[in-house]
mmCIF file of C-alpha atoms in Angstrom:
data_model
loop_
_atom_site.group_PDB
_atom_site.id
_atom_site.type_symbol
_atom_site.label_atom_id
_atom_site.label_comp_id
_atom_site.label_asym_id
_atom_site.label_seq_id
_atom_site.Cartn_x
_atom_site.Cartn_y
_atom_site.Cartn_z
ATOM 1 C CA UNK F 158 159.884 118.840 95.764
ATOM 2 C CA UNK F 159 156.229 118.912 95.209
ATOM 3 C CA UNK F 160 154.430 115.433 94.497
ATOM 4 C CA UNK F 161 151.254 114.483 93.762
ATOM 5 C CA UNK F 162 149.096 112.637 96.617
ATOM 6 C CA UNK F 163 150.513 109.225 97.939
ATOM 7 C CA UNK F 164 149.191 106.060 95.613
ATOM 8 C CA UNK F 165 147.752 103.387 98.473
ATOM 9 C CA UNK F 166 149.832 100.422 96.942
ATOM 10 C CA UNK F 167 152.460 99.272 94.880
ATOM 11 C CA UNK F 168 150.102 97.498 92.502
ATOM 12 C CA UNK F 169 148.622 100.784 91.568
ATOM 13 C CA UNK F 170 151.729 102.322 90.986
ATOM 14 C CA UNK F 171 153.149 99.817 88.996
ATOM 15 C CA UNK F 172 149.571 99.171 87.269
ATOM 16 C CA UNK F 173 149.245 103.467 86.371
ATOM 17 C CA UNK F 174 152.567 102.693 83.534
ATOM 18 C CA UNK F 175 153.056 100.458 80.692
ATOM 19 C CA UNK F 176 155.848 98.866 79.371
ATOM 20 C CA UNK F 177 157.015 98.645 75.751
ATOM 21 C CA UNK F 178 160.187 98.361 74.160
ATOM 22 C CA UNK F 179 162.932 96.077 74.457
ATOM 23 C CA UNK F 180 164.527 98.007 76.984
ATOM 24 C CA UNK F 181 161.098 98.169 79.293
ATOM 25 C CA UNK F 182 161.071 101.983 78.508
ATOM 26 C CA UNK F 183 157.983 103.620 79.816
ATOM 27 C CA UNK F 184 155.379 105.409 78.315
ATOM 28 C CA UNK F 185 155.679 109.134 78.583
ATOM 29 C CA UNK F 186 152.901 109.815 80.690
ATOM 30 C CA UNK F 187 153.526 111.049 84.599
ATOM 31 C CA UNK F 188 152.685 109.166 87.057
ATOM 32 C CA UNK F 189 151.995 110.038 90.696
ATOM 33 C CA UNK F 190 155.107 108.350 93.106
ATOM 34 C CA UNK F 191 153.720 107.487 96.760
ATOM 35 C CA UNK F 192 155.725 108.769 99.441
ATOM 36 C CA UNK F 193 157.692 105.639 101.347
ATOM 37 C CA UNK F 194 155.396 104.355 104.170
ATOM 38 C CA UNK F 195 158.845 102.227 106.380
ATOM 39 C CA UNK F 196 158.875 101.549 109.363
ATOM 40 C CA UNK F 197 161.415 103.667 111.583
ATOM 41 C CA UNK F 198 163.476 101.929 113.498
ATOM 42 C CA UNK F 199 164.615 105.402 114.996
ATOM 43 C CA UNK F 200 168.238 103.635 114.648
ATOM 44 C CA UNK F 201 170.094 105.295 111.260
ATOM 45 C CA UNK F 202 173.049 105.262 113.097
ATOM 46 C CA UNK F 203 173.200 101.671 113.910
ATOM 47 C CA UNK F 204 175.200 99.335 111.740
ATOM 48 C CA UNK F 205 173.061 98.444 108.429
ATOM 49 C CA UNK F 206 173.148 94.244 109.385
ATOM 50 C CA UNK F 207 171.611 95.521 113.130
ATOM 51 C CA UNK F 208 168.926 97.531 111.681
ATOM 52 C CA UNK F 209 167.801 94.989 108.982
ATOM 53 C CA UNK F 210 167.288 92.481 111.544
ATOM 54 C CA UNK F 211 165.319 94.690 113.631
ATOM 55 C CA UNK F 212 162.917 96.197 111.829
ATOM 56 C CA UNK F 213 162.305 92.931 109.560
ATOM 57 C CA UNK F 214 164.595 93.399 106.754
ATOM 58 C CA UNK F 215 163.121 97.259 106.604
ATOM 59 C CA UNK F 216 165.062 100.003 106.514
ATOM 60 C CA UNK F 217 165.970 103.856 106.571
ATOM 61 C CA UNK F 218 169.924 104.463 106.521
ATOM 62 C CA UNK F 219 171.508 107.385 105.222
ATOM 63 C CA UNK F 220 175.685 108.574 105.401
ATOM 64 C CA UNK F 221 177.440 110.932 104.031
ATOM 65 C CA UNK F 222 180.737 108.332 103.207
ATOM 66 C CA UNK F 223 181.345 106.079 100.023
ATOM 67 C CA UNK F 224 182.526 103.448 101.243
ATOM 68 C CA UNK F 225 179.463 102.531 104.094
ATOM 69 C CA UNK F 226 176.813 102.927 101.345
ATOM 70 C CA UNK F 227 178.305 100.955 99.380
ATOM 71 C CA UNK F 228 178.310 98.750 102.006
ATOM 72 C CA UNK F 229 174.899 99.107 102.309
ATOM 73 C CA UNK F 230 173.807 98.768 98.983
ATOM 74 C CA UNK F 231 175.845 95.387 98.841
ATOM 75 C CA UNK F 232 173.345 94.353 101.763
ATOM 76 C CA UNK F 233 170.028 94.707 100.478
ATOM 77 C CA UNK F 234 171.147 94.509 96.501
ATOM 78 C CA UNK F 235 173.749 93.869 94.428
ATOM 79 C CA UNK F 236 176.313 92.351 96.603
ATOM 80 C CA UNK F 237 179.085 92.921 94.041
ATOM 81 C CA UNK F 238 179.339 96.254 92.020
ATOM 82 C CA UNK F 239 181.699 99.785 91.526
ATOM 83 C CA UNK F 240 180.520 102.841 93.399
ATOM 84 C CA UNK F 241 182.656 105.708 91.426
ATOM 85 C CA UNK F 242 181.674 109.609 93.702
ATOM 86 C CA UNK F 243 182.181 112.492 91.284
ATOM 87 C CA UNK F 244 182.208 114.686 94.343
ATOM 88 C CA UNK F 245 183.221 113.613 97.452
ATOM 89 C CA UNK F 246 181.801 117.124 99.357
ATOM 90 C CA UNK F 247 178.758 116.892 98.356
ATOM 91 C CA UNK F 248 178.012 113.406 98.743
ATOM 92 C CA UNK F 249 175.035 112.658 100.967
ATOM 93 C CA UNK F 250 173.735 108.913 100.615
ATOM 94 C CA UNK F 251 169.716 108.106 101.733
ATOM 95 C CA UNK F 252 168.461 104.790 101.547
ATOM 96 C CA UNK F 253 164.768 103.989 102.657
ATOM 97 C CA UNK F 254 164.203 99.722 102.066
ATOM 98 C CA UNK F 255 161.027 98.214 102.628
ATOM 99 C CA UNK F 256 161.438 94.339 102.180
ATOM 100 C CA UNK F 257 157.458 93.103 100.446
ATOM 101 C CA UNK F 258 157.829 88.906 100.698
ATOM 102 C CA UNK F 259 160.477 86.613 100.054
ATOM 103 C CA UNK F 260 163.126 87.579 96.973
ATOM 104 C CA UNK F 261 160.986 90.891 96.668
ATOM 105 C CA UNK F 262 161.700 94.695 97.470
ATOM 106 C CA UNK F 263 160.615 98.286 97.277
ATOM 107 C CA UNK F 264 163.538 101.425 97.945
ATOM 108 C CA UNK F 265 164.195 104.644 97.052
ATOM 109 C CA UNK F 266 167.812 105.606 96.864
ATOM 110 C CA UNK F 267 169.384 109.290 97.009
ATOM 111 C CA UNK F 268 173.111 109.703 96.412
ATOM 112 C CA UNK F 269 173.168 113.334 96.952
ATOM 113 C CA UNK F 270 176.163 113.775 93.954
ATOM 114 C CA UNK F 271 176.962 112.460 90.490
ATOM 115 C CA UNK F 272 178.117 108.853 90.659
ATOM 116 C CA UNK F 273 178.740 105.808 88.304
ATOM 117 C CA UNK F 274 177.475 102.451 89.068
ATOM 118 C CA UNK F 275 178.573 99.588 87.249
ATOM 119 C CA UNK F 276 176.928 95.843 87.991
ATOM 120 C CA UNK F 277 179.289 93.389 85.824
ATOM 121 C CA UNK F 278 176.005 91.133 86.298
ATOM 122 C CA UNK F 279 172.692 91.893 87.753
ATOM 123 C CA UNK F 280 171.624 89.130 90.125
ATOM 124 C CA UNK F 281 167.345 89.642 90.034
ATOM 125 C CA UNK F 282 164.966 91.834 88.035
ATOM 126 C CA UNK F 283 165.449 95.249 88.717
ATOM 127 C CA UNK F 284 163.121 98.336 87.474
ATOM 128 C CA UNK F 285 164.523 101.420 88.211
ATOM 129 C CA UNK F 286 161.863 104.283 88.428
ATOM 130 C CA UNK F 287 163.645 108.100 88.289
ATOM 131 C CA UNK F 288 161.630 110.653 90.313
ATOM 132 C CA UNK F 289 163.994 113.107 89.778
ATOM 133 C CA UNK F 290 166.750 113.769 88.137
ATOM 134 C CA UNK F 291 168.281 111.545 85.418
ATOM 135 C CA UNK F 292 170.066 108.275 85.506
ATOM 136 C CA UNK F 293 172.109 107.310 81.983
ATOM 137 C CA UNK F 294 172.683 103.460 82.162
ATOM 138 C CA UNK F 295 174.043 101.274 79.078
ATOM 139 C CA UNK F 296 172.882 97.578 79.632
ATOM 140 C CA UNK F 297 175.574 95.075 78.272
ATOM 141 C CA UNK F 298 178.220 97.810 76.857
ATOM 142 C CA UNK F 299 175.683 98.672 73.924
ATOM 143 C CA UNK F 300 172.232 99.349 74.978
ATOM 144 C CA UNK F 301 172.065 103.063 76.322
ATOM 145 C CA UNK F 302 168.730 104.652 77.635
ATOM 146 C CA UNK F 303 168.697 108.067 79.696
ATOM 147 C CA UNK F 304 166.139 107.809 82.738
ATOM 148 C CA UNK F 305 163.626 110.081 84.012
ATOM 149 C CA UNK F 306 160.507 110.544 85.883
ATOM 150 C CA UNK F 307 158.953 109.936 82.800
ATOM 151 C CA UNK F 308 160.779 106.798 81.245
ATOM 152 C CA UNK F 309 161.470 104.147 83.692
ATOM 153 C CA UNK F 310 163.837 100.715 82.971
ATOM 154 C CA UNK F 311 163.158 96.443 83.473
ATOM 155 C CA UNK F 312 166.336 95.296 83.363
ATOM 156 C CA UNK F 313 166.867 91.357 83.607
ATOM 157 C CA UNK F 314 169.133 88.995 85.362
ATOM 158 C CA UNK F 315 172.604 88.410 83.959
ATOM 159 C CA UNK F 316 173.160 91.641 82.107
ATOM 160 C CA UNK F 317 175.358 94.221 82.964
ATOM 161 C CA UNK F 318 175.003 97.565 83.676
ATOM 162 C CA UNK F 319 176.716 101.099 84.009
ATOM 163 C CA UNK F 320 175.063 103.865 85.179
ATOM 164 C CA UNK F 321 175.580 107.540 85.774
ATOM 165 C CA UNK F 322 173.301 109.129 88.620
ATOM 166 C CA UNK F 323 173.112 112.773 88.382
ATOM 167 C CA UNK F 324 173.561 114.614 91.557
ATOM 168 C CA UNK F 325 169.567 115.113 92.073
ATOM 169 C CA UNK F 326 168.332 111.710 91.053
ATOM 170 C CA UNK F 327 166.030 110.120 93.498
ATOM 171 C CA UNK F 328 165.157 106.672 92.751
ATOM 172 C CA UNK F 329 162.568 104.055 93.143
ATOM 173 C CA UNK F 330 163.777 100.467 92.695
ATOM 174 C CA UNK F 331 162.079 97.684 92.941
ATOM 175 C CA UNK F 332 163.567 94.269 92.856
ATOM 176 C CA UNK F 333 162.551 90.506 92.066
ATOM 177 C CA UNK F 334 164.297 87.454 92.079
ATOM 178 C CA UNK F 335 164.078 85.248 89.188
ATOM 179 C CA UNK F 336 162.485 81.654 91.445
ATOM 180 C CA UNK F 337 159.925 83.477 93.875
ATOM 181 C CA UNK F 338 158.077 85.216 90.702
ATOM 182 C CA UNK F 339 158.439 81.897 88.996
ATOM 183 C CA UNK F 340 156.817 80.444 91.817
ATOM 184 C CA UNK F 341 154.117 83.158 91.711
ATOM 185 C CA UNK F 342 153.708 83.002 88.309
ATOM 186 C CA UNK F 343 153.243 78.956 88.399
ATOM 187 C CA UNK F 344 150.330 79.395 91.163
ATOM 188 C CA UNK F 345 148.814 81.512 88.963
ATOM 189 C CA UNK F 346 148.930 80.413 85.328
#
């Protein structure tokens, strides 16, 4: 997969797209997507809990079973949520998680195979950032938006969501909690 040169910082990335729509769709420009700077604890194997402790609440785990990434995922986001694997075979989970300050985080996910995600109710801000692939969701049974590297989702605490990854999506998300950006938002207004 060819990508453009690495951005230095999240605030550029997040600063080079702009948000419209109710749905935080993008615009449809490209943007470059900087390649994950973590820092390896050289321990993939280790259990998830051990390696988040280690290396700071940063970390690269991949698997190639359901059931431990979802495991996973419960650990460093939603800690309730359906994992559905189209195909089993060709299942082949990544998960790279760099923890930024408190209530704040930066990962890019792989599942390797089609799969369904449903979230009965999203606990922080989530934008979910496509660089490959596609990503159908359908926020709160009615609002449905396909997902790209060139349209990108906000969505907000308390709604639901179902999604369906296909097989070569690769995803940046980045997550917020609702207090520490009040917090931030307070210092700064």
């Amino acid at each position: 997969m060819n990508r453009p040169p690495a951005i230095q910082t999240l605030t550029e990335l997040l600063d080079s797209r702009v948000i419209s729509g109710a749905l935080g769709a993008a615009s449809t420009r490209d943007i470059a997507v900087p390649e994950p700077r973590l820092p390896d604890s050289g321990r993939v194997d280790a259990p998830l809990t051990e390696q988040l402790a280690s290396a700071g609440g940063n970390v690269r785990f991949s698997c190639r079973d359901a059931s431990q990434a979802k495991a996973a995922i419960g650990q460093v986001f939603e800690r309730r949520f359906d994992l559905e694997v189209t195909d089993a075979s060709t299942f082949d989970f990544s998960l790279e998680h760099f923890a930024c300050g408190p209530g704040v985080s930066v990962s890019r996910m792989i599942f390797g195979s089609e799969v369904a995600v449903r979230i009965a109710r999203v606990e922080s801000f989530m934008v979910q950032m496509p660089l490959a692939g596609r990503n159908d969701l359908v926020l709160d049974g009615t609002g449905r938006l396909s997902l790209s590297n060139r349209m990108f989702s906000v969505i907000n605490p308390g709604r639901s969501v179902s999604q369906r990854r296909n097989a070569d999506c690769e995803m940046v998300l980045v997550r917020f909690d609702r207090m520490p950006l009040a917090q931030c938002l307070a210092a700064h207004i």
